[in-house]
Coordinates of C-alpha atoms in Angstrom, one line a residue:
Chain A
M1 CA 15.4 -11.3 -36.4
E2 CA 11.9 -10.6 -35.2
I3 CA 11.9 -13.6 -32.9
Y4 CA 14.8 -12.2 -30.8
C5 CA 14.5 -8.4 -31.3
N6 CA 12.0 -6.0 -29.8
D7 CA 11.4 -2.3 -30.6
E8 CA 14.2 -1.3 -28.1
H9 CA 16.7 -3.5 -29.8
R10 CA 15.8 -2.0 -33.1
L11 CA 16.2 1.5 -31.7
I12 CA 19.6 0.6 -30.3
R13 CA 20.6 -0.7 -33.7
S14 CA 19.5 2.4 -35.6
T15 CA 21.1 4.7 -32.9
V16 CA 24.5 3.0 -33.0
R17 CA 24.3 2.8 -36.8
E18 CA 23.6 6.5 -37.0
F19 CA 26.5 7.3 -34.6
A20 CA 28.9 5.0 -36.4
E21 CA 28.1 6.5 -39.8
K22 CA 28.3 10.1 -38.5
E23 CA 31.2 9.9 -36.1
I24 CA 33.4 6.9 -37.0
K25 CA 33.1 6.3 -40.7
P26 CA 34.5 9.7 -41.9
I27 CA 37.8 9.2 -39.9
A28 CA 38.1 5.4 -39.7
A29 CA 40.5 5.1 -42.7
E30 CA 42.7 7.9 -41.5
L31 CA 43.0 6.5 -38.0
D32 CA 43.8 3.1 -39.5
E33 CA 46.5 4.6 -41.7
S34 CA 48.1 6.5 -38.9
E35 CA 47.7 3.7 -36.4
E36 CA 46.2 6.1 -34.0
F37 CA 44.0 5.2 -31.0
S38 CA 41.5 8.1 -30.6
I39 CA 40.7 9.2 -27.0
E40 CA 38.2 11.6 -28.4
L41 CA 36.3 9.0 -30.3
T42 CA 36.4 6.7 -27.2
R43 CA 35.0 9.5 -25.1
K44 CA 32.2 10.0 -27.7
M45 CA 31.4 6.3 -27.6
G46 CA 31.2 6.7 -23.9
E47 CA 28.9 9.7 -24.1
I48 CA 26.3 7.8 -26.0
G49 CA 26.6 4.9 -23.5
L50 CA 28.5 2.1 -25.3
F51 CA 30.4 1.2 -22.2
G52 CA 28.8 -0.7 -19.4
M53 CA 25.7 -1.5 -21.4
V54 CA 24.9 -4.6 -19.4
V55 CA 26.1 -3.2 -16.0
D56 CA 23.6 -2.4 -13.4
P57 CA 22.7 1.3 -13.2
E58 CA 23.7 1.2 -9.6
F59 CA 27.3 0.9 -10.7
G60 CA 27.0 3.5 -13.5
G61 CA 25.9 1.1 -16.3
H62 CA 22.8 1.1 -18.4
G63 CA 21.1 -2.2 -17.5
F64 CA 20.5 -3.5 -21.0
D65 CA 20.3 -7.2 -21.9
V66 CA 23.1 -9.1 -23.7
L67 CA 21.5 -8.8 -27.1
S68 CA 21.4 -5.0 -26.9
Y69 CA 25.1 -4.9 -26.3
I70 CA 25.8 -7.5 -29.1
I71 CA 23.8 -5.4 -31.5
A72 CA 25.8 -2.3 -30.6
V73 CA 29.1 -4.1 -31.2
E74 CA 27.7 -5.5 -34.5
E75 CA 26.8 -2.0 -35.7
L76 CA 30.2 -0.6 -34.8
A77 CA 32.0 -3.4 -36.7
R78 CA 29.8 -2.8 -39.7
V79 CA 31.7 0.5 -40.0
D80 CA 35.0 0.0 -38.3
S81 CA 36.5 -3.0 -36.5
S82 CA 39.0 -1.0 -34.4
Q83 CA 36.4 1.0 -32.6
A84 CA 34.2 -2.1 -32.2
A85 CA 37.3 -3.8 -30.7
T86 CA 37.8 -1.0 -28.2
V87 CA 34.1 -1.3 -27.1
A88 CA 33.9 -5.1 -27.2
A89 CA 37.2 -5.7 -25.3
H90 CA 36.4 -3.0 -22.6
N91 CA 32.9 -4.3 -22.0
S92 CA 33.5 -8.1 -22.2
L93 CA 37.1 -8.3 -20.9
G94 CA 37.6 -5.1 -19.0
I95 CA 34.3 -4.5 -17.3
G96 CA 32.9 -8.0 -17.5
P97 CA 35.1 -9.9 -14.9
I98 CA 34.8 -7.0 -12.4
N99 CA 31.1 -6.9 -12.9
E100 CA 30.7 -10.6 -12.6
Y101 CA 33.2 -11.4 -9.8
G102 CA 34.0 -8.1 -8.1
T103 CA 33.2 -7.5 -4.5
E104 CA 30.7 -4.7 -3.8
E105 CA 33.7 -2.5 -2.9
Q106 CA 35.6 -3.3 -6.1
K107 CA 32.5 -2.7 -8.3
K108 CA 31.9 0.7 -6.6
K109 CA 35.5 1.7 -6.9
Y110 CA 36.1 0.8 -10.6
L111 CA 32.8 0.4 -12.5
P112 CA 31.4 3.9 -12.5
D113 CA 34.5 5.3 -14.2
L114 CA 34.8 2.4 -16.6
C115 CA 31.2 2.9 -17.8
T116 CA 31.8 6.5 -19.0
G117 CA 34.4 6.1 -21.7
E118 CA 36.8 8.2 -19.7
A119 CA 38.7 5.2 -18.5
L120 CA 39.6 1.8 -19.9
W121 CA 40.6 -1.5 -18.4
G122 CA 42.5 -4.5 -19.9
F123 CA 42.4 -8.2 -19.4
G124 CA 45.8 -9.8 -19.1
L125 CA 45.6 -13.4 -20.0
T126 CA 47.8 -14.2 -23.1
E127 CA 51.6 -14.5 -22.6
P128 CA 54.4 -15.1 -25.1
D129 CA 54.3 -18.8 -24.2
A130 CA 50.7 -19.1 -23.2
G131 CA 48.3 -18.6 -26.1
S132 CA 45.8 -21.5 -26.9
D133 CA 47.4 -23.4 -24.0
S134 CA 46.9 -21.0 -21.0
R135 CA 48.7 -23.6 -18.8
G136 CA 51.9 -22.1 -20.2
T137 CA 51.2 -19.0 -18.1
K138 CA 54.4 -18.0 -16.3
T139 CA 53.3 -14.8 -14.5
K140 CA 53.3 -15.4 -10.8
A141 CA 51.8 -13.6 -7.8
V142 CA 53.1 -14.3 -4.3
L143 CA 51.5 -13.0 -1.1
D144 CA 54.0 -11.0 1.0
K145 CA 53.0 -8.9 4.0
G146 CA 49.4 -8.4 2.9
E147 CA 50.4 -7.6 -0.7
W148 CA 50.5 -9.5 -4.0
V149 CA 53.9 -9.3 -5.6
I150 CA 53.5 -9.9 -9.3
N151 CA 56.3 -10.9 -11.8
G152 CA 56.0 -11.8 -15.4
S153 CA 54.6 -10.4 -18.7
K154 CA 51.5 -10.4 -20.9
I155 CA 51.1 -9.8 -24.6
F156 CA 48.4 -8.7 -27.1
I157 CA 46.3 -7.1 -24.4
T158 CA 43.6 -4.8 -25.8
N159 CA 43.1 -1.3 -24.3
A160 CA 45.9 -1.8 -21.7
A161 CA 48.3 0.9 -22.7
T162 CA 46.2 4.0 -23.6
E163 CA 46.5 7.3 -21.8
I164 CA 43.1 6.6 -20.2
T165 CA 43.8 3.1 -19.2
L166 CA 43.1 2.7 -15.5
G167 CA 44.5 -0.8 -15.1
S168 CA 44.1 -4.4 -16.0
T169 CA 42.9 -7.7 -14.6
V170 CA 45.9 -10.1 -14.5
Q171 CA 45.8 -13.8 -14.4
A172 CA 48.7 -15.2 -12.5
I173 CA 49.9 -18.4 -10.8
T174 CA 49.2 -18.1 -7.1
G175 CA 50.2 -21.6 -5.9
D176 CA 50.1 -25.3 -6.4
K177 CA 47.3 -27.7 -5.5
D178 CA 47.7 -31.4 -5.8
G179 CA 50.5 -30.9 -8.3
K180 CA 48.4 -28.6 -10.4
K181 CA 49.1 -24.9 -10.8
E182 CA 46.5 -22.7 -9.2
Y183 CA 45.5 -19.6 -11.0
S184 CA 43.9 -16.4 -9.6
T185 CA 43.0 -13.1 -11.1
I186 CA 44.2 -9.8 -9.6
L187 CA 43.3 -6.2 -10.3
L188 CA 46.3 -4.1 -11.0
E189 CA 46.2 -0.3 -11.5
Q190 CA 48.3 1.4 -14.1
N191 CA 50.4 3.5 -11.8
V192 CA 51.8 0.6 -9.7
S193 CA 55.6 0.7 -9.3
G194 CA 57.4 -1.8 -11.5
F195 CA 54.6 -2.0 -14.0
K196 CA 55.0 -1.1 -17.6
A197 CA 52.4 -1.1 -20.4
I198 CA 53.9 -0.7 -23.9
P199 CA 51.7 -0.2 -27.0
M200 CA 52.3 -2.7 -29.8
H201 CA 52.6 -1.2 -33.3
R202 CA 52.9 -2.4 -36.9
K203 CA 49.7 -4.4 -36.7
M204 CA 48.0 -5.7 -39.8
M205 CA 44.5 -5.1 -38.5
W206 CA 42.6 -3.2 -35.8
R207 CA 45.3 -0.5 -36.2
S208 CA 43.4 2.2 -34.4
S209 CA 42.6 0.0 -31.4
N210 CA 45.2 -0.2 -28.6
T211 CA 47.1 -3.4 -28.1
A212 CA 49.8 -3.7 -25.4
E213 CA 52.6 -5.7 -23.9
L214 CA 52.5 -5.7 -20.1
F215 CA 55.6 -6.2 -17.9
F216 CA 55.5 -6.9 -14.1
D217 CA 58.6 -6.4 -12.1
D218 CA 57.9 -6.9 -8.4
C219 CA 54.6 -5.1 -8.7
R220 CA 53.0 -4.8 -5.3
V221 CA 49.2 -4.5 -5.0
P222 CA 47.0 -4.9 -1.9
E223 CA 45.8 -8.4 -1.1
S224 CA 42.2 -7.1 -1.4
N225 CA 42.8 -6.6 -5.2
L226 CA 42.2 -10.3 -5.7
L227 CA 39.2 -10.7 -8.0
G228 CA 37.0 -13.6 -7.1
K229 CA 38.3 -16.3 -4.8
L230 CA 41.8 -17.6 -4.6
G231 CA 42.3 -20.3 -7.2
E232 CA 39.3 -19.2 -9.2
G233 CA 41.4 -17.8 -12.0
S234 CA 40.7 -20.5 -14.5
K235 CA 37.0 -20.4 -13.9
I236 CA 36.9 -16.6 -14.2
M237 CA 39.0 -16.8 -17.4
L238 CA 36.8 -19.4 -19.0
S239 CA 33.5 -17.7 -18.2
T240 CA 34.9 -14.4 -19.4
L241 CA 36.0 -16.0 -22.6
D242 CA 32.6 -17.6 -23.1
S243 CA 31.0 -14.2 -22.8
G244 CA 33.7 -12.5 -24.8
R245 CA 33.1 -15.0 -27.7
L246 CA 29.7 -13.5 -28.2
S247 CA 31.2 -10.0 -28.8
I248 CA 33.9 -11.3 -31.1
A249 CA 31.1 -13.1 -33.0
A250 CA 29.3 -9.8 -33.2
M251 CA 32.4 -8.2 -34.6
G252 CA 32.5 -10.9 -37.3
L253 CA 28.8 -10.6 -38.1
G254 CA 29.0 -6.8 -38.3
L255 CA 32.1 -6.8 -40.4
A256 CA 30.5 -9.3 -42.8
Q257 CA 27.4 -7.1 -43.0
G258 CA 29.4 -4.1 -43.8
A259 CA 31.5 -5.9 -46.4
F260 CA 28.4 -7.3 -48.0
E261 CA 26.7 -3.9 -48.2
M262 CA 29.8 -2.5 -49.9
A263 CA 30.0 -5.3 -52.4
L264 CA 26.3 -5.1 -53.2
Q265 CA 26.5 -1.3 -53.8
Y266 CA 29.6 -1.7 -55.9
A267 CA 28.1 -4.5 -57.9
N268 CA 25.1 -2.4 -58.7
E269 CA 27.1 0.5 -59.8
R270 CA 30.0 -1.1 -61.6
K271 CA 29.2 -1.8 -65.2
Q272 CA 31.0 -4.2 -67.5
F273 CA 29.8 -5.7 -70.8
G274 CA 27.1 -3.0 -70.8
K275 CA 25.3 -3.7 -67.5
P276 CA 25.9 -3.7 -63.7
I277 CA 28.0 -6.7 -62.7
A278 CA 25.3 -7.6 -60.1
K279 CA 23.2 -8.6 -63.1
F280 CA 25.6 -11.4 -63.9
Q281 CA 25.0 -14.7 -62.1
A282 CA 28.6 -15.1 -61.3
I283 CA 28.5 -12.0 -59.1
A284 CA 24.8 -12.3 -58.0
F285 CA 25.4 -15.8 -56.7
K286 CA 28.4 -14.6 -54.6
L287 CA 26.1 -11.9 -53.1
V288 CA 23.4 -14.5 -52.4
D289 CA 25.9 -16.7 -50.6
M290 CA 27.1 -13.8 -48.6
A291 CA 23.6 -12.8 -47.6
T292 CA 22.7 -16.4 -46.6
K293 CA 25.8 -16.8 -44.5
I294 CA 25.1 -13.5 -42.7
E295 CA 21.5 -14.5 -42.0
L296 CA 22.6 -17.9 -40.5
A297 CA 25.4 -16.2 -38.5
R298 CA 22.9 -13.7 -37.0
N299 CA 20.4 -16.4 -36.1
L300 CA 23.1 -18.5 -34.3
L301 CA 24.6 -15.5 -32.4
Y302 CA 21.2 -14.1 -31.3
K303 CA 20.2 -17.6 -30.1
A304 CA 23.4 -17.8 -28.0
C305 CA 22.6 -14.4 -26.5
W306 CA 19.0 -15.5 -25.7
L307 CA 20.4 -18.6 -24.0
K308 CA 22.8 -16.4 -21.9
E309 CA 20.0 -13.9 -21.1
T310 CA 17.7 -16.7 -20.0
K311 CA 20.4 -18.2 -17.8
Q312 CA 20.6 -21.4 -19.8
P313 CA 23.9 -23.1 -20.8
Y314 CA 25.4 -21.2 -23.7
A315 CA 29.1 -22.1 -23.9
K316 CA 28.6 -24.4 -26.9
E317 CA 26.5 -21.9 -28.9
A318 CA 28.9 -19.1 -27.9
A319 CA 31.9 -21.1 -29.3
M320 CA 29.8 -22.0 -32.4
S321 CA 28.9 -18.3 -32.9
K322 CA 32.5 -17.2 -32.6
L323 CA 33.7 -19.9 -34.9
Y324 CA 31.0 -19.3 -37.6
C325 CA 30.8 -15.5 -37.5
S326 CA 34.5 -15.1 -37.7
E327 CA 34.9 -17.6 -40.5
I328 CA 32.1 -16.1 -42.6
A329 CA 33.6 -12.7 -42.0
K330 CA 36.7 -14.0 -43.8
E331 CA 34.7 -15.6 -46.6
V332 CA 32.4 -12.5 -47.1
A333 CA 35.3 -10.0 -47.0
D334 CA 37.3 -12.1 -49.4
E335 CA 34.4 -12.3 -51.9
A336 CA 33.7 -8.6 -51.4
V337 CA 37.3 -7.8 -52.4
Q338 CA 36.8 -10.1 -55.4
I339 CA 33.7 -8.3 -56.5
H340 CA 35.6 -5.0 -56.2
G341 CA 38.3 -6.3 -58.5
G342 CA 41.4 -4.2 -58.6
Y343 CA 39.8 -1.3 -56.7
G344 CA 39.3 -3.7 -53.7
L345 CA 43.1 -3.8 -53.3
M346 CA 43.4 -0.1 -52.9
K347 CA 43.2 1.8 -49.6
D348 CA 40.8 4.2 -51.2
Y349 CA 38.1 1.6 -50.7
D350 CA 37.1 0.6 -47.2
I351 CA 36.8 -3.0 -48.2
E352 CA 40.6 -3.2 -48.2
R353 CA 40.6 -2.3 -44.4
F354 CA 37.8 -4.8 -43.8
Y355 CA 39.8 -7.6 -45.5
R356 CA 42.7 -7.0 -43.1
D357 CA 40.5 -6.5 -40.0
Q358 CA 38.7 -9.8 -40.4
R359 CA 41.9 -11.8 -40.0
L360 CA 42.1 -11.4 -36.3
L361 CA 38.7 -12.8 -35.7
Q362 CA 39.7 -16.4 -36.4
I363 CA 42.7 -16.0 -33.9
G364 CA 41.7 -13.7 -31.0
E365 CA 39.9 -14.9 -27.9
G366 CA 40.4 -18.5 -28.9
T367 CA 41.4 -19.6 -32.4
S368 CA 39.0 -21.3 -34.8
E369 CA 40.8 -24.6 -33.9
I370 CA 40.3 -24.0 -30.2
Q371 CA 36.6 -23.2 -30.8
R372 CA 36.3 -26.5 -32.6
L373 CA 38.0 -28.3 -29.7
V374 CA 35.5 -26.6 -27.3
I375 CA 32.5 -27.6 -29.4
S376 CA 33.8 -31.1 -29.9
R377 CA 33.7 -31.7 -26.1
Y378 CA 30.0 -30.6 -26.1
I379 CA 28.9 -32.8 -28.9
G380 CA 30.3 -36.0 -27.5
C381 CA 33.6 -36.5 -29.3
Chain B
M1 CA 6.1 27.1 -20.8
K2 CA 5.1 23.9 -22.7
I3 CA 6.3 22.8 -26.1
L4 CA 4.5 20.3 -28.3
V5 CA 6.5 18.9 -31.2
C6 CA 4.4 17.2 -34.0
I7 CA 6.1 14.0 -35.2
S8 CA 5.4 12.4 -38.5
N9 CA 6.3 8.7 -38.8
V10 CA 8.0 8.4 -42.3
P11 CA 9.9 5.8 -44.3
D12 CA 13.7 6.1 -44.1
T13 CA 14.7 8.5 -46.9
T14 CA 16.7 5.7 -48.6
T15 CA 13.6 3.4 -48.8
K16 CA 12.9 2.0 -52.2
I17 CA 9.1 2.5 -52.7
K18 CA 7.1 -0.2 -54.4
L19 CA 3.5 0.6 -55.3
V20 CA 0.8 -2.0 -54.5
N21 CA -3.1 -2.3 -54.6
N22 CA -3.5 -0.8 -58.1
N23 CA -1.1 2.0 -57.2
S24 CA -3.2 3.2 -54.4
G25 CA -0.6 2.5 -51.7
Y26 CA 2.9 1.3 -51.2
D27 CA 4.4 -1.9 -49.8
K28 CA 5.4 -1.3 -46.2
T29 CA 7.1 -4.6 -45.7
G30 CA 10.6 -4.2 -44.4
V31 CA 10.4 -0.4 -44.4
Q32 CA 12.5 1.3 -41.7
W33 CA 10.5 4.1 -40.1
I34 CA 12.0 7.2 -38.8
I35 CA 11.1 10.6 -37.3
N36 CA 10.4 13.0 -40.2
P37 CA 13.8 14.8 -40.5
W38 CA 12.3 18.3 -40.1
D39 CA 10.4 17.2 -37.0
E40 CA 13.5 15.7 -35.6
L41 CA 15.3 19.0 -36.0
A42 CA 12.4 20.8 -34.3
L43 CA 12.6 18.4 -31.4
T44 CA 16.4 19.0 -31.1
R45 CA 15.8 22.7 -31.0
A46 CA 13.1 22.3 -28.3
L47 CA 15.5 20.3 -26.2
L48 CA 18.3 22.8 -26.6
L49 CA 16.0 25.6 -25.5
K50 CA 14.9 23.6 -22.5
E51 CA 18.5 22.9 -21.5
E52 CA 19.5 26.6 -21.5
Q53 CA 20.2 28.1 -18.1
G54 CA 17.1 29.6 -16.6
S55 CA 15.0 28.3 -19.5
P56 CA 11.2 28.9 -19.1
I57 CA 10.5 25.6 -20.9
T58 CA 9.2 23.1 -18.4
E59 CA 7.9 20.3 -20.6
I60 CA 8.4 19.0 -24.1
S61 CA 5.7 16.7 -25.5
V62 CA 5.6 14.9 -28.8
I63 CA 2.5 13.9 -30.7
N64 CA 1.7 11.6 -33.6
V65 CA -1.5 10.7 -35.3
G66 CA -1.0 7.0 -36.2
T67 CA -1.6 3.4 -35.5
K68 CA 0.4 1.4 -32.9
D69 CA 3.1 0.8 -35.5
T70 CA 4.3 4.4 -35.0
E71 CA 5.1 3.9 -31.3
P72 CA 8.8 3.0 -31.9
T73 CA 9.2 6.4 -33.6
L74 CA 7.6 8.1 -30.6
R75 CA 9.7 6.0 -28.2
K76 CA 12.8 7.3 -30.1
A77 CA 11.6 10.9 -29.5
L78 CA 11.3 10.0 -25.8
A79 CA 14.8 8.5 -25.9
V80 CA 16.2 11.7 -27.5
G81 CA 14.7 13.7 -24.6
A82 CA 11.0 14.5 -24.9
D83 CA 9.2 14.2 -21.6
D84 CA 6.1 12.5 -22.7
A85 CA 4.4 11.3 -25.9
I86 CA 0.9 11.3 -27.2
R87 CA -0.4 9.0 -29.9
V88 CA -3.8 9.7 -31.4
D89 CA -4.9 6.2 -32.3
A90 CA -6.0 6.5 -36.0
E91 CA -4.6 6.1 -39.5
A92 CA -3.3 9.5 -40.7
K93 CA -5.8 9.9 -43.5
D94 CA -4.8 13.3 -44.9
A95 CA -3.3 16.6 -43.7
Y96 CA -6.6 18.1 -42.5
Y97 CA -7.4 15.0 -40.5
V98 CA -4.0 15.0 -38.8
A99 CA -4.1 18.8 -38.1
A100 CA -7.7 18.6 -36.7
Q101 CA -6.8 15.7 -34.5
I102 CA -3.7 17.5 -33.1
A103 CA -5.8 20.7 -32.7
E104 CA -8.1 18.8 -30.4
V105 CA -5.2 17.7 -28.2
V106 CA -3.7 21.2 -28.1
K107 CA -7.0 22.7 -27.1
N108 CA -7.3 20.3 -24.2
N109 CA -3.7 20.6 -23.0
G110 CA -2.7 24.3 -23.5
Y111 CA 0.7 24.2 -25.1
D112 CA 2.5 27.5 -25.5
I113 CA 4.6 26.6 -28.6
V114 CA 3.7 24.0 -31.2
L115 CA 6.4 23.0 -33.6
C116 CA 5.8 21.3 -36.9
G117 CA 8.3 20.4 -39.6
I118 CA 7.9 22.4 -42.8
E119 CA 6.9 19.2 -44.6
S120 CA 7.0 15.4 -44.2
S121 CA 9.6 13.6 -46.3
D122 CA 7.0 11.1 -47.5
Y123 CA 4.0 13.1 -48.8
N124 CA 5.7 16.5 -48.8
G125 CA 2.3 18.2 -48.3
S126 CA 3.5 21.2 -46.2
A127 CA 0.0 21.6 -45.0
V128 CA -0.4 20.4 -41.4
G129 CA 1.3 23.3 -39.6
G130 CA -0.7 26.0 -41.4
M131 CA -4.0 24.2 -41.0
L132 CA -3.3 23.6 -37.3
S133 CA -2.7 27.3 -36.5
E134 CA -5.9 28.1 -38.4
L135 CA -7.9 25.5 -36.5
L136 CA -6.5 26.8 -33.2
D137 CA -6.9 30.4 -34.2
V138 CA -3.3 31.3 -33.2
P139 CA -0.5 32.9 -35.1
S140 CA 1.7 30.8 -37.3
V141 CA 5.2 31.6 -38.6
S142 CA 6.4 29.5 -41.5
S143 CA 9.9 28.7 -42.7
V144 CA 11.4 29.2 -39.3
S145 CA 15.1 28.7 -39.1
G146 CA 15.7 30.1 -35.6
L147 CA 13.8 30.0 -32.4
F148 CA 15.0 31.9 -29.3
I149 CA 13.6 32.9 -26.0
E150 CA 15.0 36.1 -24.6
D151 CA 13.7 37.6 -21.4
G152 CA 10.6 35.5 -21.7
K153 CA 9.9 36.8 -25.2
V154 CA 10.0 34.5 -28.2
K155 CA 11.9 35.5 -31.3
L156 CA 11.9 33.7 -34.6
N157 CA 14.1 33.9 -37.6
R158 CA 12.7 33.3 -41.1
E159 CA 14.9 32.9 -44.2
I160 CA 13.8 35.3 -46.9
D161 CA 15.3 36.2 -50.2
G162 CA 18.6 37.9 -49.6
G163 CA 18.5 37.8 -45.8
T164 CA 16.8 36.9 -42.5
Q165 CA 13.6 38.2 -41.1
V166 CA 13.4 38.4 -37.3
L167 CA 9.9 38.2 -35.7
A168 CA 8.6 38.4 -32.2
T169 CA 5.3 36.8 -31.2
E170 CA 3.2 36.1 -28.2
T171 CA 2.4 32.6 -27.1
P172 CA 0.6 30.4 -28.0
F173 CA 1.7 30.1 -31.6
V174 CA 2.6 27.5 -34.2
A175 CA 6.1 27.5 -35.7
I176 CA 6.6 25.7 -39.0
V177 CA 10.3 24.9 -39.0
Q178 CA 12.8 24.2 -41.7
K179 CA 16.5 23.2 -41.9
G180 CA 18.6 25.4 -39.8
I181 CA 16.4 25.3 -36.8
A182 CA 19.1 23.0 -35.4
L183 CA 22.4 21.9 -36.9
D184 CA 22.1 18.1 -36.5
P185 CA 19.4 15.9 -35.1
R186 CA 20.3 14.6 -31.7
I187 CA 21.2 10.9 -31.5
P188 CA 19.7 9.3 -28.4
A189 CA 22.2 8.0 -25.8
M190 CA 21.8 4.5 -24.3
R191 CA 20.8 6.1 -21.0
G192 CA 18.0 8.0 -22.9
I193 CA 16.8 4.7 -24.5
M194 CA 16.7 3.2 -21.0
M195 CA 14.8 6.1 -19.5
A196 CA 12.4 6.2 -22.4
R197 CA 11.0 2.9 -21.1
K198 CA 9.5 4.7 -18.1
K199 CA 8.3 7.9 -19.8
P200 CA 4.5 8.2 -20.5
L201 CA 3.2 7.4 -23.9
V202 CA -0.5 8.2 -23.8
V203 CA -2.8 6.8 -26.4
L204 CA -5.9 8.9 -27.1
P205 CA -9.0 7.9 -29.1
P206 CA -9.4 10.0 -32.3
A207 CA -11.9 12.8 -32.4
D208 CA -14.8 12.4 -34.7
I209 CA -13.4 14.1 -37.8
E210 CA -13.7 13.4 -41.5
A211 CA -10.8 13.6 -43.8
L212 CA -11.2 15.9 -46.7
T213 CA -9.2 14.1 -49.3
E214 CA -8.4 10.5 -50.3
Y215 CA -5.3 9.0 -52.0
I216 CA -6.4 7.3 -55.2
D217 CA -3.4 6.7 -57.3
Y218 CA 0.4 7.0 -57.1
E219 CA 2.8 7.1 -60.0
M220 CA 6.5 6.3 -59.8
P221 CA 8.7 9.0 -61.4
Q222 CA 10.3 8.0 -64.7
A223 CA 13.6 6.3 -64.2
K224 CA 16.5 8.6 -64.9
S225 CA 18.0 7.8 -68.3
A226 CA 21.7 6.8 -68.4
C227 CA 24.2 9.6 -68.5
K228 CA 26.8 9.5 -71.3
M229 CA 30.2 10.9 -70.6
I230 CA 32.0 12.4 -73.5
D231 CA 35.7 13.1 -73.5
E232 CA 36.4 16.9 -73.6
D233 CA 38.4 16.4 -76.8
N234 CA 35.5 14.9 -78.6
A235 CA 33.1 17.8 -78.9
G236 CA 32.0 16.5 -82.3
D237 CA 30.6 13.3 -80.7
M238 CA 28.5 15.4 -78.4
I239 CA 27.0 17.4 -81.3
R240 CA 26.3 14.2 -83.1
L241 CA 24.6 12.6 -80.1
L242 CA 22.5 15.7 -79.4
H243 CA 21.4 15.7 -83.0
E244 CA 20.9 12.0 -83.7
E245 CA 19.9 10.5 -80.3
A246 CA 18.6 13.3 -78.1
K247 CA 17.2 15.1 -81.2
A248 CA 17.7 18.3 -79.2
I249 CA 19.3 20.1 -82.2

């Protein structure tokens, strides 16, 4: 990755790797088993600066480029997807829209706290009847006496119901224009009357990240909480998702890297028929395919980051990266379990958790099918 | 009070070494370089001392004798918290060469405390610290596992058989530190990495010094032979293997 990475990127990689190995790895399986979101770990991730990495230092961020942030997410996912999810969702979906579309006042009010790890912010888009088709959104916001009155619900919202969640950005219908629904995004703080955020449990994966259902019952927020312009909701949502796709891709890449390393180590240690199983072509070729896919995935994702950083169109490459990285995460984790044999099915081995964690990646922030739909529009179909 | 921490740029401890050029060197392709673990602990201790309330430490510098390739390692030391870095632009030829180069810099800059790791994890020479103090004609304390400043006086702990020796010394001096000087090396924060961009990294030409030794040949240690596990109920098998295979009895 020499063409995309400089010394500082390499230092960020080694730093986050060291942190993840030391602080996350020893407790990841336990947090997964108990389905516990760790405030302490979130705070530690904040202390080393994993929140607000691309935000301007003026607003409490660190002013790094996109690739630095993507490398950080990749390194977290190499060890544990749940913590990577907390960081990726908060940066891309929580902080991202406020940083991109917030007024000076909104940025000053929210970003400094959100960049510390002491407070989290959600992004409320998905609803029970609005998944791939966001036009199914039912949540409405109506202006009344200088306040937005919000009614509706959201589902599968990351970081939205922790003890340190400060609020969420909510997409809602704010009117009709030429027979089409008009969407806007509104900032809603956690303590607003009529608002409930309920954590969702019994998840298959990302069990120590926080996922919530949100309910709005005549929630009133000031008119000035509108994020961006009135009717810009779809634009904000789409650009947030373009950017968010890079971090989900990074999660796929990191998970694949971690699964590959586990499989390689196991294959070199496990002996059958008198020699390490890595010495059998049947296993060696699996590892070769894994390494090749990871190399390709990294090239594609880093190129997409470079396009974004250099202000070139990157939506196609972001969708391709999300699609490819999440699909190879599935393939690599699957083969890594295969190499582990029966042990790979036991919770004593981290690969069991990786196998479960990868499954979200082909669904969240746009399914693989939706990514293909997005890409098809760019390639002239 | 100024502290200088000597930083050795070493391959990550998990690196698989492959010898090249008739075993006179090793292949550096793909090697991940790190701060020598003992030097990293020394730097961490220096930073903790500086952060103490009312600390007399005003400046922490790091130094390395090496080519431009070692700069990422120095940059990491800056990200961790060192105030400035010095690189003496030369290949580190041997321990004397490195010690003599550092001695020149110390003479010109007047550091009060110079910290060296007890050894580097690549060559394990354990020589630079002692040579450096001799060249500077200042006291040196080896195997230091504790460094404290109380009422402006420096106290050092040394681990000795059956206990700990406590020493006091005047500055300037060289402390050769070992494990225990700090619990864990400090991981840089993202803010530190960003700030490191602007911290000075001064490159100095090497002094005219000749190395005293030359590396001629390396040998890889013999591969460990496989370990045979014998069930506790089969002591007879063990005796047979010791007799027939290991020929130990």
